[in-house]
Coordinates of C-alpha atoms in Angstrom, one line a residue:
M1 CA 39.8 9.1 -5.7
F2 CA 37.0 8.9 -8.6
A3 CA 36.9 10.2 -11.4
R4 CA 35.5 13.9 -12.6
R5 CA 32.6 13.4 -13.8
P6 CA 32.2 15.3 -17.1
V7 CA 30.3 18.0 -17.7
Y8 CA 26.6 16.9 -19.2
L9 CA 27.3 14.3 -16.1
K10 CA 27.2 17.2 -13.3
T11 CA 24.2 19.0 -14.7
A12 CA 21.8 15.9 -14.8
A13 CA 23.2 15.2 -11.5
V14 CA 22.3 19.0 -10.2
V15 CA 19.0 18.6 -12.8
A16 CA 17.9 15.7 -11.2
S17 CA 18.7 16.8 -7.0
A18 CA 16.5 19.8 -7.9
V19 CA 13.2 17.7 -8.7
G20 CA 14.2 15.6 -6.3
F21 CA 15.5 12.5 -7.4
T22 CA 18.9 12.0 -6.2
A23 CA 21.6 10.9 -9.0
I24 CA 22.6 7.4 -8.6
G25 CA 23.8 5.2 -11.1
L26 CA 23.7 8.1 -12.9
N27 CA 27.4 7.6 -14.6
K28 CA 26.6 4.5 -15.6
A29 CA 22.9 5.2 -17.9
I30 CA 23.4 8.4 -19.6
A31 CA 25.1 7.3 -22.8
P32 CA 28.4 10.5 -24.0
R33 CA 25.7 12.1 -25.3
V34 CA 23.7 15.3 -24.5
S35 CA 20.8 14.7 -26.4
Q36 CA 19.9 11.6 -24.1
Q37 CA 16.8 12.4 -21.6
F38 CA 16.8 9.8 -19.7
Y39 CA 19.1 7.0 -16.6
R40 CA 17.9 4.4 -15.5
T41 CA 17.0 4.4 -11.3
T42 CA 15.7 0.8 -9.7
G43 CA 14.6 -1.0 -13.2
R44 CA 12.7 1.5 -15.2
N45 CA 13.5 4.9 -17.1
I46 CA 13.1 8.4 -16.3
L47 CA 13.0 11.0 -18.0
I48 CA 15.3 13.9 -16.5
R49 CA 13.5 16.3 -18.8
G50 CA 10.0 18.0 -17.7
M51 CA 10.2 15.1 -15.0
A52 CA 7.8 15.1 -11.9
T53 CA 9.4 17.5 -8.8
A54 CA 8.7 17.6 -4.4
S55 CA 5.2 20.2 -5.5
T56 CA 4.6 18.6 -9.1
I57 CA 3.0 15.9 -10.5
K58 CA 3.8 14.7 -14.2
L59 CA 3.1 11.2 -14.9
E60 CA 4.9 10.1 -18.0
T61 CA 4.0 7.2 -20.4
E62 CA 7.4 5.5 -20.4
L63 CA 7.6 3.8 -17.1
S64 CA 5.4 0.8 -16.4
P65 CA 4.0 0.4 -13.1
E66 CA 3.8 -2.8 -11.3
Y67 CA 0.8 -4.2 -13.0
Y68 CA -0.4 -1.7 -15.3
V69 CA -3.1 -3.5 -19.1
K70 CA -1.6 -1.9 -22.4
G71 CA -2.5 0.3 -24.2
S72 CA -1.3 4.6 -25.3
R73 CA -1.6 6.7 -21.8
K74 CA -1.4 9.1 -24.6
E75 CA -4.9 11.0 -23.9
T76 CA -5.1 10.0 -20.1
V77 CA -1.2 11.5 -18.6
K78 CA -1.7 14.7 -19.3
L79 CA -5.4 15.3 -17.5
T80 CA -5.0 12.2 -14.5
S81 CA -1.5 14.8 -13.6
E82 CA -4.0 17.6 -13.9
L83 CA -6.0 16.0 -11.6
L84 CA -3.4 14.7 -9.0
Q85 CA -2.3 18.3 -8.7
E86 CA -5.1 20.2 -7.6
N87 CA -5.8 17.0 -5.7
H88 CA -1.9 17.7 -4.0
D89 CA -2.8 21.9 -3.8
K90 CA -5.8 21.7 -2.4
H91 CA -7.2 18.5 -0.4
H92 CA -5.8 17.9 2.6
I93 CA -4.9 14.6 3.6
F94 CA -8.0 13.3 5.6
F95 CA -11.3 14.8 4.1
N96 CA -12.7 14.8 7.5
A97 CA -11.7 15.8 11.5
D98 CA -12.0 11.8 12.2
G99 CA -9.2 11.2 10.3
F100 CA -10.5 9.3 7.5
H101 CA -8.2 10.1 4.3
D102 CA -8.6 11.5 1.3
H103 CA -8.1 8.6 -1.2
I104 CA -8.1 10.3 -4.9
A105 CA -4.2 9.6 -5.4
H106 CA -4.9 6.3 -5.5
H107 CA -8.0 6.4 -7.5
L108 CA -6.7 8.2 -9.4
L109 CA -3.3 5.9 -10.1
T110 CA -4.0 3.0 -9.7
L111 CA -7.7 3.3 -12.8
Y112 CA -4.2 5.4 -15.5
A113 CA -2.5 1.9 -14.8
L114 CA -5.6 0.1 -16.0
N115 CA -5.9 2.0 -18.9
A116 CA -8.7 3.9 -18.6
T117 CA -10.6 6.7 -21.1
P118 CA -10.2 10.0 -20.3
P119 CA -13.8 10.1 -18.8
E120 CA -13.7 6.8 -16.9
I121 CA -10.2 9.6 -14.7
K122 CA -12.4 12.5 -14.7
Q123 CA -15.9 10.9 -13.5
A124 CA -13.9 9.4 -10.9
Y125 CA -12.4 12.4 -10.1
T126 CA -16.4 14.4 -9.4
N127 CA -17.6 11.4 -8.0
N128 CA -14.9 11.9 -5.0
L129 CA -14.4 15.9 -5.3
S130 CA -17.6 17.2 -3.1
Y131 CA -16.6 15.0 0.1
Q132 CA -12.9 16.7 -0.5
R133 CA -10.8 19.2 3.3
H134 CA -9.7 22.5 1.6
L135 CA -5.9 22.6 2.6
T136 CA -4.8 25.3 4.6
A137 CA -1.9 26.9 4.1
P138 CA 1.6 25.8 6.2
N139 CA 2.1 27.9 9.0
K140 CA 5.9 28.4 7.9
P141 CA 7.9 29.3 11.8
I142 CA 7.0 26.3 12.8
V143 CA 7.9 24.5 9.2
T144 CA 10.8 25.9 10.4
A145 CA 10.6 24.2 13.7
M146 CA 10.6 21.2 12.4
H147 CA 14.1 21.4 10.9
D148 CA 15.1 21.0 14.7
P149 CA 14.4 17.0 15.6
E150 CA 13.2 17.9 19.2
K151 CA 11.1 19.9 18.4
F152 CA 9.1 17.1 14.9
A153 CA 8.1 15.6 17.9
T154 CA 6.2 17.4 19.4
Y155 CA 4.2 17.7 16.1
L156 CA 3.9 14.1 15.9
G157 CA 0.4 12.7 15.6
K158 CA -1.6 15.5 15.3
G159 CA -3.5 16.5 11.7
K160 CA -3.3 20.1 12.2
H161 CA -0.2 19.9 11.1
Y162 CA -0.2 17.6 7.9
P163 CA -0.2 21.3 5.9
D164 CA 3.5 21.9 7.5
F165 CA 4.0 18.5 7.7
L166 CA 3.9 18.4 4.5
H167 CA 5.7 21.1 3.4
F168 CA 8.9 20.1 5.9
F169 CA 8.8 17.2 3.3
R170 CA 8.1 19.0 0.1
E171 CA 11.7 21.1 1.0
E172 CA 13.7 17.3 2.3
I173 CA 13.2 16.1 -0.6
S174 CA 13.8 19.6 -2.9
S175 CA 17.5 20.0 -1.1
K176 CA 18.6 15.8 -1.2
G177 CA 16.1 14.0 -3.2
W178 CA 13.6 11.1 -1.8
E179 CA 15.4 8.2 -2.2
T180 CA 18.0 10.5 0.2
V181 CA 14.8 11.0 2.1
L182 CA 13.0 7.9 2.5
N183 CA 16.3 6.9 3.8
E184 CA 17.0 9.3 6.8
T185 CA 12.7 9.7 7.8
L186 CA 12.0 6.3 7.8
F187 CA 15.7 3.8 7.1
K188 CA 17.9 5.1 9.3
G189 CA 17.7 3.0 12.6
D190 CA 17.3 5.5 15.3
P191 CA 14.6 6.0 17.5
R192 CA 13.0 9.4 14.8
S193 CA 13.1 7.0 12.2
D194 CA 12.0 4.0 13.9
D195 CA 8.9 6.1 15.7
M196 CA 7.9 7.8 11.7
L197 CA 8.0 3.9 11.4
V198 CA 6.5 2.4 13.3
R199 CA 3.9 5.7 12.1
L200 CA 3.8 4.5 8.0
F201 CA 2.2 1.3 9.4
A202 CA -0.8 2.5 10.6
G203 CA -4.3 4.3 10.3
F204 CA -5.4 0.3 9.0
L205 CA -1.6 0.7 6.5
H206 CA -2.6 4.2 4.6
P207 CA 0.3 6.3 5.0
L208 CA 2.1 2.6 3.3
I209 CA -0.5 2.5 0.8
H210 CA 0.2 5.5 0.2
L211 CA 3.6 5.9 -0.4
G212 CA 3.9 3.0 -2.0
F213 CA 1.9 4.7 -5.6
G214 CA 4.6 8.0 -4.8
V215 CA 7.7 4.8 -4.9
E216 CA 5.4 2.7 -7.5
F217 CA 5.5 5.9 -10.1
R218 CA 8.1 8.1 -8.9
Q219 CA 6.2 11.7 -7.6
P220 CA 8.0 13.3 -5.4
A221 CA 4.8 14.7 -4.3
I222 CA 3.1 11.4 -3.5
I223 CA 5.9 10.6 -1.1
A224 CA 6.2 14.1 0.2
E225 CA 2.4 13.6 0.8
A226 CA 2.6 10.1 2.4
L227 CA 5.4 10.4 4.5
A228 CA 3.4 14.0 5.8
Q229 CA 0.6 11.2 6.4
A230 CA 2.1 9.6 8.2
A231 CA 3.8 12.0 10.3
V232 CA 0.0 13.4 11.5
H233 CA -1.1 9.3 12.6
D234 CA 0.2 7.7 15.9
N235 CA 2.4 4.8 16.7
Y236 CA 0.3 2.9 19.5
M237 CA 1.9 0.1 17.4
A238 CA 5.3 0.9 19.1
P239 CA 5.3 -1.8 21.4
F240 CA 4.1 -4.6 18.4
F241 CA 7.0 -3.8 16.2
L242 CA 9.4 -3.0 18.4
G243 CA 8.6 -6.5 21.2
A244 CA 8.1 -8.6 17.0
E245 CA 11.5 -7.5 16.0
K246 CA 13.6 -7.9 19.4
A247 CA 11.8 -11.7 19.4
A248 CA 12.9 -12.8 15.8
R249 CA 16.4 -11.5 16.7
Q250 CA 16.7 -14.4 19.9
N251 CA 15.2 -16.4 17.7
A252 CA 17.9 -16.2 15.4
A253 CA 20.7 -16.7 17.7
T254 CA 19.0 -19.9 18.2
G255 CA 17.7 -21.1 15.2
K256 CA 14.9 -21.4 15.5
K257 CA 12.5 -22.8 12.5
I258 CA 11.1 -19.6 10.7
P259 CA 7.1 -20.1 9.7
A260 CA 5.4 -20.0 6.5
M261 CA 3.1 -16.8 6.6
M262 CA 0.1 -18.5 6.5
Q263 CA 1.2 -21.2 8.9
L264 CA 0.9 -18.3 11.3
I265 CA -2.5 -16.7 10.6
S266 CA -3.5 -21.3 11.4
R267 CA -2.2 -20.7 14.5
A268 CA -3.2 -16.9 15.2
R269 CA -6.7 -18.7 15.1
A270 CA -6.5 -21.6 17.1
D271 CA -4.9 -19.8 20.0
P272 CA -8.0 -18.8 22.6
T273 CA -6.1 -15.7 23.8
I274 CA -5.6 -13.8 20.6
S275 CA -8.5 -15.1 18.6
S276 CA -10.6 -14.2 21.3
S277 CA -8.4 -11.0 22.1
A278 CA -10.9 -8.4 19.4
H279 CA -14.3 -7.7 21.3
W280 CA -17.4 -6.6 18.4
S281 CA -17.4 -3.1 21.0
D282 CA -14.1 -2.3 20.7
G283 CA -13.9 0.6 19.1
N284 CA -10.3 -0.2 18.2
K285 CA -10.0 -3.4 17.4
L286 CA -6.5 -3.6 16.9
R287 CA -5.6 -1.0 19.1
D288 CA -7.9 -1.9 22.2
G289 CA -8.2 -5.6 21.3
V290 CA -5.7 -7.5 19.9
L291 CA -2.3 -5.4 21.3
S292 CA -3.6 -5.4 24.4
R293 CA -5.6 -8.1 25.5
C294 CA -3.3 -10.4 24.0
A295 CA -0.3 -8.1 23.5
E296 CA 2.4 -10.5 24.6
E297 CA 1.4 -13.5 21.8
I298 CA 0.9 -11.7 19.4
V299 CA 4.2 -10.7 20.3
A300 CA 5.7 -13.8 20.5
L301 CA 3.8 -15.3 17.7
T302 CA 4.7 -12.8 15.2
G303 CA 8.6 -12.7 16.4
E304 CA 8.8 -16.2 14.7
Y305 CA 9.2 -14.4 11.9
R306 CA 11.3 -13.8 10.5
V307 CA 13.9 -12.7 6.0
P308 CA 16.9 -14.6 6.8
S309 CA 18.7 -13.7 3.5
A310 CA 17.5 -10.9 1.3
S311 CA 18.4 -14.0 -1.5
L312 CA 15.0 -14.5 -0.4
L313 CA 13.1 -11.0 -0.7
R314 CA 11.1 -12.1 -3.9
E315 CA 10.0 -15.3 -2.8
K316 CA 9.0 -13.7 0.4
T317 CA 6.9 -10.4 -1.1
A318 CA 5.8 -13.3 -3.1
E319 CA 4.6 -15.4 -0.6
S320 CA 2.9 -12.6 1.9
L321 CA 1.2 -11.0 -1.1
N322 CA -0.2 -15.0 -1.5
A323 CA -1.0 -14.8 2.4
A324 CA -3.0 -11.8 2.8
V325 CA -5.1 -13.0 -0.9
C326 CA -5.4 -16.0 1.1
F327 CA -8.0 -15.3 4.1
T328 CA -8.9 -11.7 2.6
A329 CA -11.1 -14.2 0.3
A330 CA -11.9 -16.9 1.4
A331 CA -12.9 -15.8 5.3
Q332 CA -16.1 -15.8 3.7
R333 CA -19.6 -16.8 5.3
P334 CA -21.7 -19.6 2.8
E335 CA -25.1 -19.0 3.6
R336 CA -24.3 -15.2 2.5
E337 CA -23.3 -13.4 -0.7
V338 CA -19.3 -13.1 -0.8
K339 CA -18.4 -9.9 0.7
F340 CA -14.7 -8.8 1.5
D341 CA -13.3 -7.7 4.5
F342 CA -13.3 -3.7 4.6
F343 CA -9.8 -4.2 6.8
Y344 CA -8.4 -7.3 5.2
M345 CA -9.0 -6.2 2.2
H346 CA -6.1 -3.1 2.8
T347 CA -3.6 -5.9 3.6
V348 CA -4.2 -6.7 -0.1
N349 CA -3.5 -3.3 -1.4
A350 CA -0.4 -2.5 0.4
G351 CA 0.3 -6.1 -0.7
I352 CA 1.7 -4.6 -4.7
F353 CA 4.1 -1.9 -3.9
F354 CA 6.2 -4.2 -2.0
T355 CA 7.5 -5.9 -5.3
A356 CA 8.8 -2.0 -6.1
F357 CA 10.1 -1.0 -2.2
M358 CA 12.0 -4.4 -3.3
N359 CA 13.4 -2.7 -6.3
L360 CA 14.9 0.0 -4.9
E361 CA 18.6 -0.1 -5.4
S362 CA 18.4 2.8 -2.5
L363 CA 17.0 1.0 -0.3
S364 CA 19.4 -0.8 1.7
D365 CA 18.3 -5.0 1.8
A366 CA 18.2 -5.1 5.8
S367 CA 16.3 -2.0 5.1
K368 CA 14.1 -4.3 2.5
I369 CA 14.1 -7.0 5.1
R370 CA 13.1 -4.5 8.3
L371 CA 10.0 -3.5 6.1
L372 CA 8.8 -7.1 5.1
E373 CA 9.0 -8.6 7.8
W374 CA 6.6 -5.6 9.7
K375 CA 4.3 -6.2 6.9
V376 CA 3.7 -10.1 7.7
R377 CA 4.0 -9.3 11.2
G378 CA 1.2 -6.3 11.1
D379 CA -0.9 -8.6 8.0
V380 CA -1.0 -11.5 11.1
A381 CA -3.0 -9.2 13.7
M382 CA -5.2 -7.3 11.7
Y383 CA -6.1 -11.6 10.5
A384 CA -6.2 -11.9 14.3
S385 CA -7.8 -8.6 15.5
R386 CA -11.3 -9.1 12.9
G387 CA -12.6 -12.1 15.2
A388 CA -9.7 -14.2 13.5
P389 CA -12.2 -16.0 10.6
A390 CA -12.7 -20.1 9.7
L391 CA -10.5 -20.2 6.2
L392 CA -13.3 -21.6 3.9
L393 CA -10.4 -21.8 0.7
D394 CA -12.9 -24.4 -0.7
E395 CA -15.2 -21.1 -0.3
V396 CA -12.8 -19.8 -3.4
K397 CA -11.3 -22.6 -5.3
G398 CA -15.3 -23.0 -5.7
Y399 CA -17.1 -20.1 -7.4
T400 CA -18.0 -19.7 -10.5
G401 CA -19.5 -16.5 -9.8
R402 CA -22.3 -14.3 -9.8
H403 CA -24.3 -14.7 -12.6
G404 CA -22.6 -18.6 -13.5
R405 CA -19.9 -18.1 -14.9
L406 CA -16.7 -16.2 -14.7
Q407 CA -15.5 -14.1 -17.3
G408 CA -11.8 -12.6 -18.4
W409 CA -9.4 -10.2 -16.2
E410 CA -10.3 -8.1 -19.6
E411 CA -13.9 -8.1 -18.4
L412 CA -13.2 -7.6 -15.2
V413 CA -11.1 -4.4 -14.9
A414 CA -13.9 -3.1 -17.4
R415 CA -16.1 -3.4 -15.3
V416 CA -14.2 -2.4 -12.4
R417 CA -13.0 0.9 -14.3
V418 CA -16.8 2.5 -14.0
Y419 CA -17.5 1.1 -10.4
G420 CA -18.6 4.4 -8.1
D421 CA -16.2 4.3 -5.1
D422 CA -13.5 5.9 -3.7
G423 CA -10.5 3.1 -5.5
H424 CA -10.7 0.3 -3.2
A425 CA -12.5 -1.6 -5.6
S426 CA -9.9 -1.3 -8.1
K427 CA -7.0 -1.0 -6.5
L428 CA -7.6 -5.0 -5.0
L429 CA -8.0 -5.8 -8.7
R430 CA -5.2 -5.1 -9.3
A431 CA -3.4 -6.5 -6.5
V432 CA -5.0 -9.5 -7.3
R433 CA -4.2 -9.8 -10.6
H434 CA 0.2 -8.7 -9.7
G435 CA -0.7 -11.9 -6.8
E436 CA -1.4 -13.5 -10.3
G437 CA 2.2 -13.0 -11.9
I438 CA 4.6 -12.5 -9.0
C439 CA 3.9 -15.9 -7.4
R440 CA 3.5 -17.4 -10.5
E441 CA 7.2 -19.3 -10.1
W442 CA 6.5 -20.7 -6.4
E443 CA 2.9 -22.4 -7.4
G444 CA 3.1 -25.9 -5.2
K445 CA 5.1 -24.3 -2.7
E446 CA 4.1 -24.3 1.3
G447 CA 2.7 -20.6 1.7
F448 CA 1.1 -20.2 -1.8
D449 CA -2.3 -21.5 -1.5
I450 CA -3.8 -19.6 -4.2
K451 CA -2.6 -20.2 -7.6
G452 CA -3.9 -21.3 -10.9
D453 CA -7.2 -20.8 -12.3
V454 CA -8.3 -19.5 -8.4
W455 CA -6.5 -16.1 -8.8
L456 CA -9.0 -15.8 -11.4
K457 CA -11.2 -16.6 -9.1
V458 CA -10.8 -14.1 -6.8
G459 CA -10.8 -11.4 -9.4
N460 CA -13.9 -12.3 -10.7
M461 CA -15.3 -12.3 -6.5
V462 CA -13.6 -8.8 -6.1
V463 CA -15.7 -7.9 -8.7
D464 CA -18.6 -9.8 -7.9
S465 CA -18.4 -9.3 -4.7
V466 CA -19.3 -4.7 -4.7
E467 CA -21.5 -4.9 -6.9
G468 CA -24.0 -7.0 -5.5
G469 CA -26.3 -6.2 -2.9
G470 CA -26.3 -4.9 0.3
P471 CA -23.6 -3.7 2.3
T472 CA -20.0 -2.8 0.1
W473 CA -17.5 -4.8 2.2
V474 CA -18.3 -5.6 5.6
R475 CA -16.5 -4.2 8.5
S476 CA -14.6 -7.3 10.6
C477 CA -15.5 -10.4 9.6
G478 CA -14.7 -13.2 12.4
F479 CA -17.7 -11.4 14.3
E480 CA -21.3 -13.0 13.5
E481 CA -23.0 -8.8 13.6
A482 CA -20.4 -7.9 10.3
W483 CA -23.1 -9.6 8.1
E484 CA -26.3 -9.4 9.6
E485 CA -26.9 -6.4 6.4
V486 CA -25.3 -8.8 3.5
P487 CA -28.5 -10.6 1.8
R488 CA -28.7 -14.2 2.2
R489 CA -27.3 -16.6 -0.8
K490 CA -30.0 -18.5 -2.4
V491 CA -29.9 -22.3 -3.3
E492 CA -29.6 -22.1 -6.5
K493 CA -25.9 -19.3 -6.4
A494 CA -23.7 -21.7 -3.7
R495 CA -20.9 -21.9 -5.1
V496 CA -19.8 -25.1 -3.6

């Protein structure tokens, strides 16, 4: 039998549960004094008193994000929390009927991590406020019905039920804690959780990115937003993810050699069935192209990838981000100014959060492996869906800057903090900077093509590209049509 816990530990556990945190490791973490303010979870200190809840956003200066710029956040922590709370309370996750995503939470948390000033954070919020969609009140009978698994399924994939799912997951997190809810909702391994995991990867990774911010900054309310967001996305990728997983099990049984992620990328381009599967005319090039015209081929290819042991999770997490940065940065046209593909960019922006996911003590090794394998397989399919472009790594290695010189990280961060977009650029720069740090340990190994000073060159490319003329991003960079509005390079600006 377990020993009885002292009263102060019972009290702390009750408080932790009430605000949406489980009390994992509580006995080990709280010193035998009631005045102790912290408990340890996944390697970070989290305040018990006044902490965030399933419906209240409260950032804490004591928490260190995956990558952050050092500096005092005393002036920004309150403002950022208040603006995130307003966004949580007032705005739908889609700002229009076409399912375009509200990026305010992503943007503000990224700027907060980059040590932006209060005016910079306020301006970013104001810039993206006018077009947001009002969040309606939840339908309480529907929320109640969602506790029945069969009825829960009837509301999935419908954007109008976002307020209902948000309220449902708030209730679940308040009752059970966010770690338990994540395991039950996404990683239980039954048909319902498998379906939700598929939806997490939908919408070009937006639900996954949103969840990453919630976990990284330990905000149960943002985790509730992410799960509700996943619930209202579709699940057309289910045959792909589950099929590739089945193929991977078969390959494991035969001991088939596991390729590096960049090998899969190269083979996707070399396979004419896969590389030509997406057409410029496709409305959704992933769904209507790759997953329709070469379903068997992409399942067979990505099913070769697996993470055979939990001992490799750190390395494979770093490799996956390195590969995403590589194919995103190297997909250039030598005759055009540097631009990044809008869809590829999301594979990088999602990659930063896998360090946080891998550090979750509440997540089993099997679940971590599964999550990472799905990310890699999905990224390979995403690469193919944009026309599987040639990857010109020399364009990256030879980059000298838009004005003939490279800037340091501090200068790049200062520029991107005031860049007037919806947060994609700052997210991309932060993810690249994070990648430099986590990949350094494995430089020289196969699959780590971005290394050394190339990271800084990619960072310069990011900021230069969004500040340059023409479209901010290219969409579907493997097609000539995507580059038509991008300015041609002048001879004196040649990068290589």
